[in-house]
Amino acid sequence: MLFQEEKIGQRSQPITHEVERGAIRRFARALGLTSAIHQDVASAQAAGFRDLVAPPTFVVTLLPWQIPGLTLPSAGVLHGEQEFWWGEPICAGDQIQVTGWVEDVKTRSGKTGRMHIITIASEGMHQDEQPAFRARAVLIVTEEAENASRG
């Protein structure tokens, strides 16, 4: 079985991301956000930020999906739930250290067969060790997807 309770607590290696102005601008544009705090440094600073401020959901670009021992199938994974908690705003120039871990693994039987419900958590810390965010994602791997990933 690919998804066992013994995987609970397995952590990714910490990854440090340098947040770039261009990445913030592109992400904000993709979401249709028009606030100048995401596009213009002077406007962001006038609003009290250090530099361009990242939209709250920008953190999805930082999440670590490489957790040792956890291999998700390339197809058949359902995204069941997502939660975010935010700390200090993320701004251009910030160094955000991100770590992810397996928070929970459950196996259930349903109408279509067995499924694994995997909760992956992650947190991001600013360079001054202040919390930037914490995230939780609940993923559902069907028995069919698990079998297909075995070849």
PDB file of C-alpha atoms in Angstrom:
ATOM      1  CA  MET A   1       0.000   0.000   0.000  1.00  0.00           C
ATOM      2  CA  LEU A   2       1.444   3.379  -1.017  1.00  0.00           C
ATOM      3  CA  PHE A   3      -0.275   5.451   1.641  1.00  0.00           C
ATOM      4  CA  GLN A   4       0.218   4.231   5.182  1.00  0.00           C
ATOM      5  CA  GLU A   5      -0.128   5.906   8.550  1.00  0.00           C
ATOM      6  CA  GLU A   6       3.629   5.525   9.090  1.00  0.00           C
ATOM      7  CA  LYS A   7       4.076   8.391   6.625  1.00  0.00           C
ATOM      8  CA  ILE A   8       2.487  10.802   9.106  1.00  0.00           C
ATOM      9  CA  GLY A   9       5.078  13.335  10.199  1.00  0.00           C
ATOM     10  CA  GLN A  10       7.412  12.868   7.231  1.00  0.00           C
ATOM     11  CA  ARG A  11       8.779  16.288   6.288  1.00  0.00           C
ATOM     12  CA  SER A  12      10.212  17.922   3.222  1.00  0.00           C
ATOM     13  CA  GLN A  13      13.586  19.558   3.313  1.00  0.00           C
ATOM     14  CA  PRO A  14      13.243  23.292   4.023  1.00  0.00           C
ATOM     15  CA  ILE A  15      13.205  25.274   0.780  1.00  0.00           C
ATOM     16  CA  THR A  16      13.966  28.998   0.708  1.00  0.00           C
ATOM     17  CA  HIS A  17      12.194  31.074  -1.939  1.00  0.00           C
ATOM     18  CA  GLU A  18      13.192  34.615  -2.809  1.00  0.00           C
ATOM     19  CA  VAL A  19       9.987  36.430  -3.681  1.00  0.00           C
ATOM     20  CA  GLU A  20      10.416  38.459  -6.870  1.00  0.00           C
ATOM     21  CA  ARG A  21       8.499  41.513  -8.037  1.00  0.00           C
ATOM     22  CA  GLY A  22       7.827  39.972 -11.430  1.00  0.00           C
ATOM     23  CA  ALA A  23       6.289  36.871  -9.860  1.00  0.00           C
ATOM     24  CA  ILE A  24       3.973  39.008  -7.717  1.00  0.00           C
ATOM     25  CA  ARG A  25       2.932  41.143 -10.692  1.00  0.00           C
ATOM     26  CA  ARG A  26       2.223  38.116 -12.915  1.00  0.00           C
ATOM     27  CA  PHE A  27       0.275  36.308 -10.189  1.00  0.00           C
ATOM     28  CA  ALA A  28      -1.843  39.394  -9.426  1.00  0.00           C
ATOM     29  CA  ARG A  29      -2.545  39.942 -13.136  1.00  0.00           C
ATOM     30  CA  ALA A  30      -3.536  36.299 -13.594  1.00  0.00           C
ATOM     31  CA  LEU A  31      -6.114  36.752 -10.826  1.00  0.00           C
ATOM     32  CA  GLY A  32      -7.388  40.006 -12.304  1.00  0.00           C
ATOM     33  CA  LEU A  33      -6.277  42.007  -9.246  1.00  0.00           C
ATOM     34  CA  THR A  34      -5.948  45.680 -10.065  1.00  0.00           C
ATOM     35  CA  SER A  35      -4.686  47.113  -6.780  1.00  0.00           C
ATOM     36  CA  ALA A  36      -1.500  49.114  -7.265  1.00  0.00           C
ATOM     37  CA  ILE A  37       0.089  47.485  -4.181  1.00  0.00           C
ATOM     38  CA  HIS A  38       0.735  44.411  -6.364  1.00  0.00           C
ATOM     39  CA  GLN A  39       2.135  46.364  -9.339  1.00  0.00           C
ATOM     40  CA  ASP A  40       3.767  49.618  -8.207  1.00  0.00           C
ATOM     41  CA  VAL A  41       6.482  49.789  -5.531  1.00  0.00           C
ATOM     42  CA  ALA A  42       5.738  53.416  -4.572  1.00  0.00           C
ATOM     43  CA  SER A  43       2.037  52.620  -4.095  1.00  0.00           C
ATOM     44  CA  ALA A  44       2.853  49.562  -1.986  1.00  0.00           C
ATOM     45  CA  GLN A  45       5.242  51.575   0.192  1.00  0.00           C
ATOM     46  CA  ALA A  46       2.709  54.397   0.546  1.00  0.00           C
ATOM     47  CA  ALA A  47       0.267  51.761   1.838  1.00  0.00           C
ATOM     48  CA  GLY A  48       2.788  50.700   4.504  1.00  0.00           C
ATOM     49  CA  PHE A  49       4.413  47.687   2.841  1.00  0.00           C
ATOM     50  CA  ARG A  50       8.159  47.153   2.348  1.00  0.00           C
ATOM     51  CA  ASP A  51       7.750  46.500  -1.389  1.00  0.00           C
ATOM     52  CA  LEU A  52       5.148  44.989  -3.707  1.00  0.00           C
ATOM     53  CA  VAL A  53       2.830  42.857  -1.597  1.00  0.00           C
ATOM     54  CA  ALA A  54       1.899  39.361  -2.742  1.00  0.00           C
ATOM     55  CA  PRO A  55      -1.793  38.462  -2.963  1.00  0.00           C
ATOM     56  CA  PRO A  56      -2.748  36.060  -0.151  1.00  0.00           C
ATOM     57  CA  THR A  57      -3.053  33.006  -2.406  1.00  0.00           C
ATOM     58  CA  PHE A  58       0.444  33.615  -3.830  1.00  0.00           C
ATOM     59  CA  VAL A  59       1.585  31.106  -1.212  1.00  0.00           C
ATOM     60  CA  VAL A  60       0.398  28.259  -3.474  1.00  0.00           C
ATOM     61  CA  THR A  61       3.426  28.992  -5.667  1.00  0.00           C
ATOM     62  CA  LEU A  62       5.684  28.310  -2.680  1.00  0.00           C
ATOM     63  CA  LEU A  63       4.196  25.055  -1.379  1.00  0.00           C
ATOM     64  CA  PRO A  64       6.543  22.064  -1.192  1.00  0.00           C
ATOM     65  CA  TRP A  65       5.062  19.019  -2.889  1.00  0.00           C
ATOM     66  CA  GLN A  66       8.212  16.887  -2.585  1.00  0.00           C
ATOM     67  CA  ILE A  67       7.899  14.999   0.693  1.00  0.00           C
ATOM     68  CA  PRO A  68      10.226  11.995   1.046  1.00  0.00           C
ATOM     69  CA  GLY A  69       8.346   8.715   0.924  1.00  0.00           C
ATOM     70  CA  LEU A  70       5.156  10.277  -0.440  1.00  0.00           C
ATOM     71  CA  THR A  71       4.637   9.705  -4.145  1.00  0.00           C
ATOM     72  CA  LEU A  72       1.314  10.844  -5.518  1.00  0.00           C
ATOM     73  CA  PRO A  73      -0.042   9.381  -8.760  1.00  0.00           C
ATOM     74  CA  SER A  74       0.199  11.672 -11.777  1.00  0.00           C
ATOM     75  CA  ALA A  75      -3.562  11.288 -12.379  1.00  0.00           C
ATOM     76  CA  GLY A  76      -6.577  10.499 -10.240  1.00  0.00           C
ATOM     77  CA  VAL A  77      -5.771  12.711  -7.259  1.00  0.00           C
ATOM     78  CA  LEU A  78      -8.725  14.796  -6.115  1.00  0.00           C
ATOM     79  CA  HIS A  79      -8.247  18.066  -4.281  1.00  0.00           C
ATOM     80  CA  GLY A  80     -10.690  17.794  -1.406  1.00  0.00           C
ATOM     81  CA  GLU A  81     -10.023  20.843   0.710  1.00  0.00           C
ATOM     82  CA  GLN A  82      -7.574  23.724   1.176  1.00  0.00           C
ATOM     83  CA  GLU A  83      -7.052  26.023   4.154  1.00  0.00           C
ATOM     84  CA  PHE A  84      -4.694  28.940   4.683  1.00  0.00           C
ATOM     85  CA  TRP A  85      -3.661  31.014   7.692  1.00  0.00           C
ATOM     86  CA  TRP A  86      -1.649  34.143   7.085  1.00  0.00           C
ATOM     87  CA  GLY A  87       0.917  35.899   9.226  1.00  0.00           C
ATOM     88  CA  GLU A  88       3.087  38.814   8.147  1.00  0.00           C
ATOM     89  CA  PRO A  89       2.404  39.859   4.538  1.00  0.00           C
ATOM     90  CA  ILE A  90       4.778  38.495   1.911  1.00  0.00           C
ATOM     91  CA  CYS A  91       6.531  41.223  -0.066  1.00  0.00           C
ATOM     92  CA  ALA A  92       8.994  41.295  -2.936  1.00  0.00           C
ATOM     93  CA  GLY A  93      12.513  40.687  -1.690  1.00  0.00           C
ATOM     94  CA  ASP A  94      11.396  38.458   1.183  1.00  0.00           C
ATOM     95  CA  GLN A  95      13.145  35.146   1.763  1.00  0.00           C
ATOM     96  CA  ILE A  96      10.459  32.625   2.718  1.00  0.00           C
ATOM     97  CA  GLN A  97      11.579  29.268   4.104  1.00  0.00           C
ATOM     98  CA  VAL A  98       8.926  26.627   3.462  1.00  0.00           C
ATOM     99  CA  THR A  99       8.571  23.145   4.925  1.00  0.00           C
ATOM    100  CA  GLY A 100       5.827  20.614   4.229  1.00  0.00           C
ATOM    101  CA  TRP A 101       4.799  17.441   6.002  1.00  0.00           C
ATOM    102  CA  VAL A 102       2.252  14.652   5.977  1.00  0.00           C
ATOM    103  CA  GLU A 103      -0.202  15.571   8.707  1.00  0.00           C
ATOM    104  CA  ASP A 104      -2.621  12.665   8.380  1.00  0.00           C
ATOM    105  CA  VAL A 105      -3.384   9.579   6.284  1.00  0.00           C
ATOM    106  CA  LYS A 106      -6.702   7.742   6.400  1.00  0.00           C
ATOM    107  CA  THR A 107      -7.998   4.899   4.280  1.00  0.00           C
ATOM    108  CA  ARG A 108     -11.727   4.599   3.656  1.00  0.00           C
ATOM    109  CA  SER A 109     -13.912   2.340   1.560  1.00  0.00           C
ATOM    110  CA  GLY A 110     -16.507   3.914  -0.680  1.00  0.00           C
ATOM    111  CA  LYS A 111     -18.877   2.934  -3.477  1.00  0.00           C
ATOM    112  CA  THR A 112     -16.069   2.971  -6.024  1.00  0.00           C
ATOM    113  CA  GLY A 113     -13.512   1.170  -3.857  1.00  0.00           C
ATOM    114  CA  ARG A 114     -10.850   2.119  -1.380  1.00  0.00           C
ATOM    115  CA  MET A 115      -9.561   5.679  -1.167  1.00  0.00           C
ATOM    116  CA  HIS A 116      -6.766   7.343   0.758  1.00  0.00           C
ATOM    117  CA  ILE A 117      -7.354  10.733   2.343  1.00  0.00           C
ATOM    118  CA  ILE A 118      -4.019  12.487   2.793  1.00  0.00           C
ATOM    119  CA  THR A 119      -3.615  15.761   4.652  1.00  0.00           C
ATOM    120  CA  ILE A 120      -0.488  17.700   3.741  1.00  0.00           C
ATOM    121  CA  ALA A 121       0.454  20.734   5.815  1.00  0.00           C
ATOM    122  CA  SER A 122       3.092  23.364   5.160  1.00  0.00           C
ATOM    123  CA  GLU A 123       4.379  26.517   6.741  1.00  0.00           C
ATOM    124  CA  GLY A 124       6.373  29.459   5.519  1.00  0.00           C
ATOM    125  CA  MET A 125       8.612  31.603   7.686  1.00  0.00           C
ATOM    126  CA  HIS A 126      10.044  35.023   6.863  1.00  0.00           C
ATOM    127  CA  GLN A 127      13.783  35.627   7.004  1.00  0.00           C
ATOM    128  CA  ASP A 128      13.269  37.183  10.474  1.00  0.00           C
ATOM    129  CA  GLU A 129      11.517  33.950  11.583  1.00  0.00           C
ATOM    130  CA  GLN A 130       8.074  35.570  11.676  1.00  0.00           C
ATOM    131  CA  PRO A 131       5.293  33.320  10.338  1.00  0.00           C
ATOM    132  CA  ALA A 132       4.260  34.093   6.757  1.00  0.00           C
ATOM    133  CA  PHE A 133       1.617  31.387   6.324  1.00  0.00           C
ATOM    134  CA  ARG A 134       0.433  27.924   7.182  1.00  0.00           C
ATOM    135  CA  ALA A 135      -1.523  25.806   4.719  1.00  0.00           C
ATOM    136  CA  ARG A 136      -3.373  22.487   4.748  1.00  0.00           C
ATOM    137  CA  ALA A 137      -4.475  20.507   1.719  1.00  0.00           C
ATOM    138  CA  VAL A 138      -6.623  17.405   1.801  1.00  0.00           C
ATOM    139  CA  LEU A 139      -5.984  15.120  -1.165  1.00  0.00           C
ATOM    140  CA  ILE A 140      -7.988  12.042  -2.096  1.00  0.00           C
ATOM    141  CA  VAL A 141      -6.303   9.213  -3.974  1.00  0.00           C
ATOM    142  CA  THR A 142      -8.690   6.640  -5.405  1.00  0.00           C
ATOM    143  CA  GLU A 143      -7.923   2.926  -5.524  1.00  0.00           C
ATOM    144  CA  GLU A 144      -7.955   3.148  -9.323  1.00  0.00           C
ATOM    145  CA  ALA A 145      -5.321   5.906  -9.268  1.00  0.00           C
ATOM    146  CA  GLU A 146      -3.207   3.984  -6.769  1.00  0.00           C
ATOM    147  CA  ASN A 147      -3.315   0.837  -8.920  1.00  0.00           C
ATOM    148  CA  ALA A 148      -2.500   2.780 -12.100  1.00  0.00           C
ATOM    149  CA  SER A 149       0.546   4.359 -10.438  1.00  0.00           C
ATOM    150  CA  ARG A 150       1.966   0.899  -9.742  1.00  0.00           C
ATOM    151  CA  GLY A 151       2.144   0.187 -13.446  1.00  0.00           C
TER     152      GLY A 151
END
